[in-house]
């Protein structure tokens, strides 16, 4: 009895696998004209979501992720329920050659590892609309496949609606570098040339180390306020910034000019000259009867590395924790090198605090 039951279940599974088509096959009965009208309607409706913030798991105008955006746009504009996940969308579409791509197709990306992890709606002229979780602009935006990041992570194009038969004329669905919503308000895309790729950052940290030339214990060194800008269109993102810090253990204000390279948004190496105000002394413990004066070096001034956590997004603003480790160069009053212990006690500083990130395009 049990064997017959399992045979029946196995038979039903096989029949379902063979007979149920992928969701893109359901629409094959559409004519080219109907498909073109559906694509145009879907694209026009998608632009009404530009500016909606990114929210993981969301599919409303309060916030949405990439697959939630596609699900909502297609469902609301065409009455078609597609899979809710990116993997489900990828599994159901018909993969086509890039030369056949037309507005209304889906573009897929491998942004994390080797698996498909992001999806957008193709608009034409290499542009696509999607809900971005990270980068210079987040939320529902229009991006370009010609941008280095999206060009590098692009995987393939999938089709669920029949071709419209419009050929290259379908590319006219997107005009120029901006999109127009249903209300007639012009909305800038994420591709704003140089300034569209610039990210502004501000950090406030508390500075500390854990030793003096005589002993080991936690020492508060002061604070640092850092302002920084980086160009986010490369894997190694060049940047420039300026800091204002007060080192209470040494009794000086410091103003470094920093040149940096940021790696994957989480690690930054930097260095540059440092201008100091005040008379610096070696941080000392209670055992030292009098502090030893030192001279801050302008160049070489400071070298450091900064680590930050993944960002917590609040609209277009990103918040993250940051940990810096930096070494500033000090010499004795005659310009000679300090001893090893005095160099470490004076120059090695740890900074812990918070970083705020904002795309420059949202400021201009």
XYZ file of C-alpha atoms in Angstrom:
364
model
C 0.000 0.000 0.000
C 2.743 2.408 0.957
C 4.720 1.577 -2.202
C 1.713 2.390 -4.375
C 1.249 5.674 -2.534
C 4.843 6.756 -3.155
C 4.561 5.736 -6.817
C 1.503 7.957 -7.199
C 3.263 10.912 -5.523
C 6.324 10.434 -7.732
C 4.133 10.281 -10.820
C 2.348 13.499 -9.861
C 5.661 15.291 -9.299
C 6.951 14.195 -12.695
C 3.749 15.307 -14.417
C 3.891 18.705 -12.699
C 7.523 19.175 -13.718
C 6.822 18.310 -17.342
C 3.510 20.081 -17.766
C 3.832 23.319 -15.798
C 5.702 25.897 -17.906
C 7.962 28.650 -16.627
C 5.997 31.845 -16.051
C 7.420 33.499 -19.179
C 5.744 30.841 -21.358
C 2.319 31.885 -20.077
C 2.582 35.163 -22.013
C 3.769 33.709 -25.323
C 0.250 34.049 -26.743
C 0.601 37.861 -26.646
C 0.976 39.556 -30.000
C 3.982 41.799 -30.607
C 1.722 44.841 -30.396
C 0.217 43.720 -27.080
C 3.683 42.985 -25.730
C 4.919 46.437 -26.756
C 1.967 48.112 -25.056
C 2.514 46.044 -21.899
C 6.197 46.918 -21.825
C 5.497 50.638 -22.260
C 2.836 50.603 -19.544
C 5.122 48.747 -17.140
C 8.053 51.114 -17.724
C 5.932 54.243 -17.338
C 4.548 52.929 -14.054
C 7.999 51.936 -12.765
C 9.187 55.565 -12.871
C 6.557 56.551 -10.319
C 8.675 54.730 -7.718
C 11.868 56.738 -8.268
C 13.054 57.988 -4.891
C 11.365 55.250 -2.832
C 13.896 54.169 -0.155
C 15.499 50.739 -0.088
C 14.059 48.399 2.541
C 15.040 44.739 2.563
C 11.941 42.594 2.060
C 9.772 45.609 1.189
C 7.444 45.912 -1.801
C 5.505 49.140 -1.139
C 6.196 52.852 -1.598
C 7.314 52.951 2.029
C 10.356 50.954 0.959
C 11.284 48.045 -1.291
C 14.139 45.791 -2.299
C 15.115 44.887 -5.863
C 12.819 41.888 -6.356
C 10.011 43.590 -4.433
C 10.248 46.504 -6.857
C 9.907 44.222 -9.900
C 7.088 42.252 -8.263
C 5.092 45.392 -7.426
C 5.617 47.142 -10.765
C 4.579 44.125 -12.843
C 1.682 43.180 -10.572
C 0.242 46.704 -10.308
C 0.704 47.706 -13.951
C -0.093 44.436 -15.732
C -1.902 42.340 -13.126
C 0.774 39.660 -13.416
C 2.200 38.016 -10.305
C 5.850 37.135 -10.768
C 8.023 35.314 -8.208
C 8.879 37.527 -5.243
C 12.586 36.625 -5.050
C 15.482 37.426 -7.371
C 16.332 33.730 -7.675
C 12.710 32.953 -8.549
C 12.679 35.614 -11.259
C 15.945 34.328 -12.684
C 14.680 30.738 -12.717
C 11.502 31.662 -14.595
C 12.725 33.993 -17.348
C 14.083 33.076 -20.749
C 17.737 34.127 -20.966
C 18.396 36.081 -24.165
C 21.415 37.479 -25.959
C 22.378 41.033 -25.025
C 21.828 42.096 -28.643
C 18.153 41.100 -28.347
C 17.600 43.088 -25.157
C 14.797 45.649 -25.282
C 12.980 47.881 -22.786
C 10.859 45.818 -20.411
C 13.298 42.917 -20.078
C 14.929 42.083 -16.751
C 18.660 42.553 -16.175
C 20.404 40.388 -13.583
C 23.606 40.980 -11.635
C 26.060 39.057 -9.483
C 26.789 41.645 -6.812
C 27.652 39.112 -4.100
C 29.802 36.135 -5.026
C 28.937 33.998 -8.046
C 25.154 33.798 -7.588
C 22.490 36.039 -9.102
C 21.713 38.536 -6.349
C 20.230 41.666 -7.956
C 17.648 42.473 -10.627
C 16.457 45.561 -12.466
C 14.039 46.551 -15.232
C 15.723 47.520 -18.499
C 14.674 50.908 -19.909
C 16.756 51.157 -23.063
C 19.993 52.909 -24.030
C 21.876 50.835 -21.432
C 19.766 52.258 -18.597
C 17.768 50.274 -16.059
C 15.601 51.098 -13.058
C 16.072 49.191 -9.820
C 16.082 49.363 -6.023
C 19.721 49.756 -4.969
C 20.822 48.871 -1.447
C 24.263 50.493 -1.494
C 26.464 52.898 -3.424
C 26.401 56.637 -4.179
C 22.591 56.534 -4.485
C 20.188 54.084 -2.863
C 16.521 53.240 -3.175
C 14.718 53.179 -6.523
C 16.997 54.862 -9.046
C 17.946 54.742 -12.709
C 21.464 53.465 -13.393
C 23.512 52.653 -16.469
C 25.118 49.402 -17.552
C 28.039 51.577 -18.667
C 28.843 52.492 -15.066
C 31.902 50.504 -14.049
C 30.250 48.735 -11.097
C 27.112 47.637 -12.940
C 29.073 46.752 -16.052
C 31.391 44.614 -13.953
C 28.641 42.788 -12.037
C 26.171 42.413 -14.929
C 25.313 38.744 -15.540
C 22.587 38.419 -18.174
C 19.223 39.593 -19.494
C 16.006 37.646 -18.982
C 12.688 37.945 -20.814
C 9.210 37.126 -19.538
C 7.130 39.131 -22.039
C 7.316 38.408 -25.774
C 9.460 40.692 -27.899
C 7.646 43.811 -29.015
C 9.080 43.616 -32.510
C 10.038 47.270 -32.266
C 13.741 46.595 -32.760
C 15.950 49.552 -31.992
C 12.949 51.861 -31.846
C 12.198 50.381 -28.451
C 15.282 52.154 -27.171
C 13.394 55.441 -27.500
C 11.448 54.614 -24.337
C 14.230 56.353 -22.422
C 15.334 59.812 -23.447
C 18.567 61.443 -22.352
C 19.916 61.123 -18.842
C 16.753 61.790 -16.883
C 13.420 60.121 -16.403
C 9.980 61.680 -16.203
C 7.433 60.377 -13.751
C 3.719 60.240 -14.351
C 3.341 63.596 -12.612
C 5.589 65.271 -15.165
C 8.343 65.991 -12.641
C 11.843 65.462 -13.980
C 13.866 63.130 -11.779
C 17.622 62.904 -12.157
C 19.128 59.469 -12.599
C 22.083 58.072 -10.716
C 24.362 58.778 -13.673
C 25.301 62.441 -13.146
C 28.794 62.283 -14.499
C 31.662 62.847 -12.102
C 29.611 64.347 -9.265
C 27.112 61.473 -9.382
C 29.867 59.093 -8.244
C 31.210 61.183 -5.351
C 30.378 60.172 -1.777
C 30.724 62.607 1.124
C 31.639 61.294 4.561
C 31.978 62.807 7.992
C 33.394 61.038 11.051
C 33.593 61.923 14.727
C 35.880 59.718 16.791
C 37.312 59.477 20.263
C 41.100 58.921 20.212
C 42.995 56.618 22.572
C 45.952 54.358 23.082
C 47.034 52.009 25.833
C 50.614 52.770 26.799
C 53.211 55.406 27.655
C 56.993 54.989 27.561
C 56.801 53.809 31.185
C 53.708 51.605 31.444
C 50.563 50.175 29.864
C 47.131 51.598 30.610
C 44.227 53.072 28.667
C 44.747 56.739 27.807
C 42.233 59.121 26.280
C 44.026 61.108 23.592
C 41.243 63.492 22.552
C 38.963 63.637 19.509
C 39.077 63.916 15.716
C 36.529 65.365 13.293
C 37.083 64.127 9.747
C 35.527 65.324 6.466
C 36.199 63.233 3.390
C 35.094 62.750 -0.223
C 35.736 59.698 -2.397
C 35.056 58.768 -5.997
C 33.094 55.509 -5.848
C 33.223 54.424 -9.494
C 36.382 52.317 -9.102
C 37.264 49.197 -7.117
C 39.995 51.252 -5.437
C 38.194 54.495 -4.691
C 40.482 57.558 -4.520
C 39.610 60.244 -2.032
C 40.698 63.403 -0.287
C 39.861 64.739 3.140
C 40.796 67.008 5.996
C 40.680 66.445 9.738
C 40.678 68.568 12.839
C 41.878 66.830 15.964
C 42.874 67.748 19.487
C 45.429 65.540 21.246
C 44.981 66.316 24.920
C 47.888 64.085 25.971
C 50.321 66.007 23.780
C 48.632 69.395 24.087
C 48.276 70.215 20.374
C 45.684 70.675 17.645
C 46.342 68.749 14.418
C 45.068 69.429 10.890
C 45.975 66.565 8.519
C 45.358 66.743 4.760
C 44.586 63.166 3.763
C 44.873 61.318 0.459
C 43.155 57.939 0.535
C 42.181 54.728 -1.240
C 38.960 53.019 -0.135
C 38.499 49.294 -0.754
C 34.936 47.921 -1.042
C 33.529 50.643 1.250
C 34.869 48.890 4.362
C 38.628 49.473 4.405
C 40.537 52.675 3.731
C 44.253 53.429 3.732
C 45.357 57.027 3.914
C 48.257 59.361 4.472
C 49.348 62.950 4.093
C 50.955 65.994 5.676
C 49.943 67.226 9.126
C 49.926 70.823 10.347
C 50.077 71.253 14.122
C 49.195 74.121 16.452
C 50.756 74.193 19.911
C 53.804 72.749 21.670
C 53.791 68.953 21.631
C 55.086 66.775 24.455
C 55.451 63.011 24.793
C 52.473 61.496 26.641
C 53.837 60.490 30.043
C 52.657 58.668 33.112
C 52.781 59.844 36.697
C 56.364 58.560 36.979
C 57.715 61.216 34.635
C 58.498 64.426 36.562
C 58.352 66.596 33.443
C 57.170 65.984 29.882
C 59.686 65.844 27.052
C 58.978 68.309 24.218
C 58.843 66.963 20.664
C 58.327 68.419 17.208
C 55.492 67.229 14.952
C 56.575 66.367 11.418
C 54.679 68.052 8.601
C 55.745 65.546 5.942
C 55.784 62.647 6.314
C 52.908 63.432 8.625
C 50.491 60.553 9.145
C 49.771 57.075 7.786
C 46.706 55.087 8.746
C 44.088 52.472 7.993
C 40.373 52.744 8.778
C 37.778 49.987 9.046
C 34.042 50.536 9.015
C 31.000 48.328 9.529
C 28.249 47.846 6.903
C 26.024 50.898 6.790
C 22.700 51.320 8.502
C 20.596 53.208 5.944
C 18.168 55.956 6.924
C 16.931 57.229 3.579
C 19.962 58.325 1.543
C 22.144 58.747 4.642
C 24.315 55.854 5.797
C 25.545 55.392 9.373
C 28.394 53.084 10.351
C 30.893 52.476 13.118
C 34.509 53.242 12.283
C 37.830 52.157 13.779
C 41.050 53.927 12.765
C 44.645 52.957 13.478
C 47.109 55.684 12.550
C 50.702 56.636 13.131
C 51.899 60.254 13.169
C 55.586 61.126 12.891
C 57.299 63.109 15.676
C 60.951 64.111 16.063
C 62.995 65.525 18.906
C 63.522 69.278 19.056
C 66.738 68.974 17.025
C 64.898 67.134 14.248
C 66.309 63.712 15.092
C 64.386 60.474 15.509
C 62.774 59.569 18.822
C 63.404 56.290 20.581
C 61.178 53.375 19.603
C 59.027 53.569 22.753
C 58.685 57.346 22.575
C 57.734 57.117 18.887
C 54.977 54.582 19.602
C 53.686 56.434 22.651
C 53.522 59.698 20.720
C 52.495 58.628 17.250
C 50.350 55.478 17.487
C 46.690 56.361 18.083
C 43.444 54.393 17.856
C 40.208 56.200 16.984
C 36.719 54.793 17.537
C 33.528 56.524 16.490
C 30.735 56.955 13.969
C 30.742 57.813 10.268
C 27.940 59.470 8.288
C 27.803 58.927 4.511
C 25.843 60.992 1.983
C 25.969 60.978 -1.849
C 27.124 64.329 -3.234
C 24.333 64.141 -5.830
C 21.794 64.555 -3.025
C 23.495 67.758 -1.882
C 23.837 69.495 -5.256
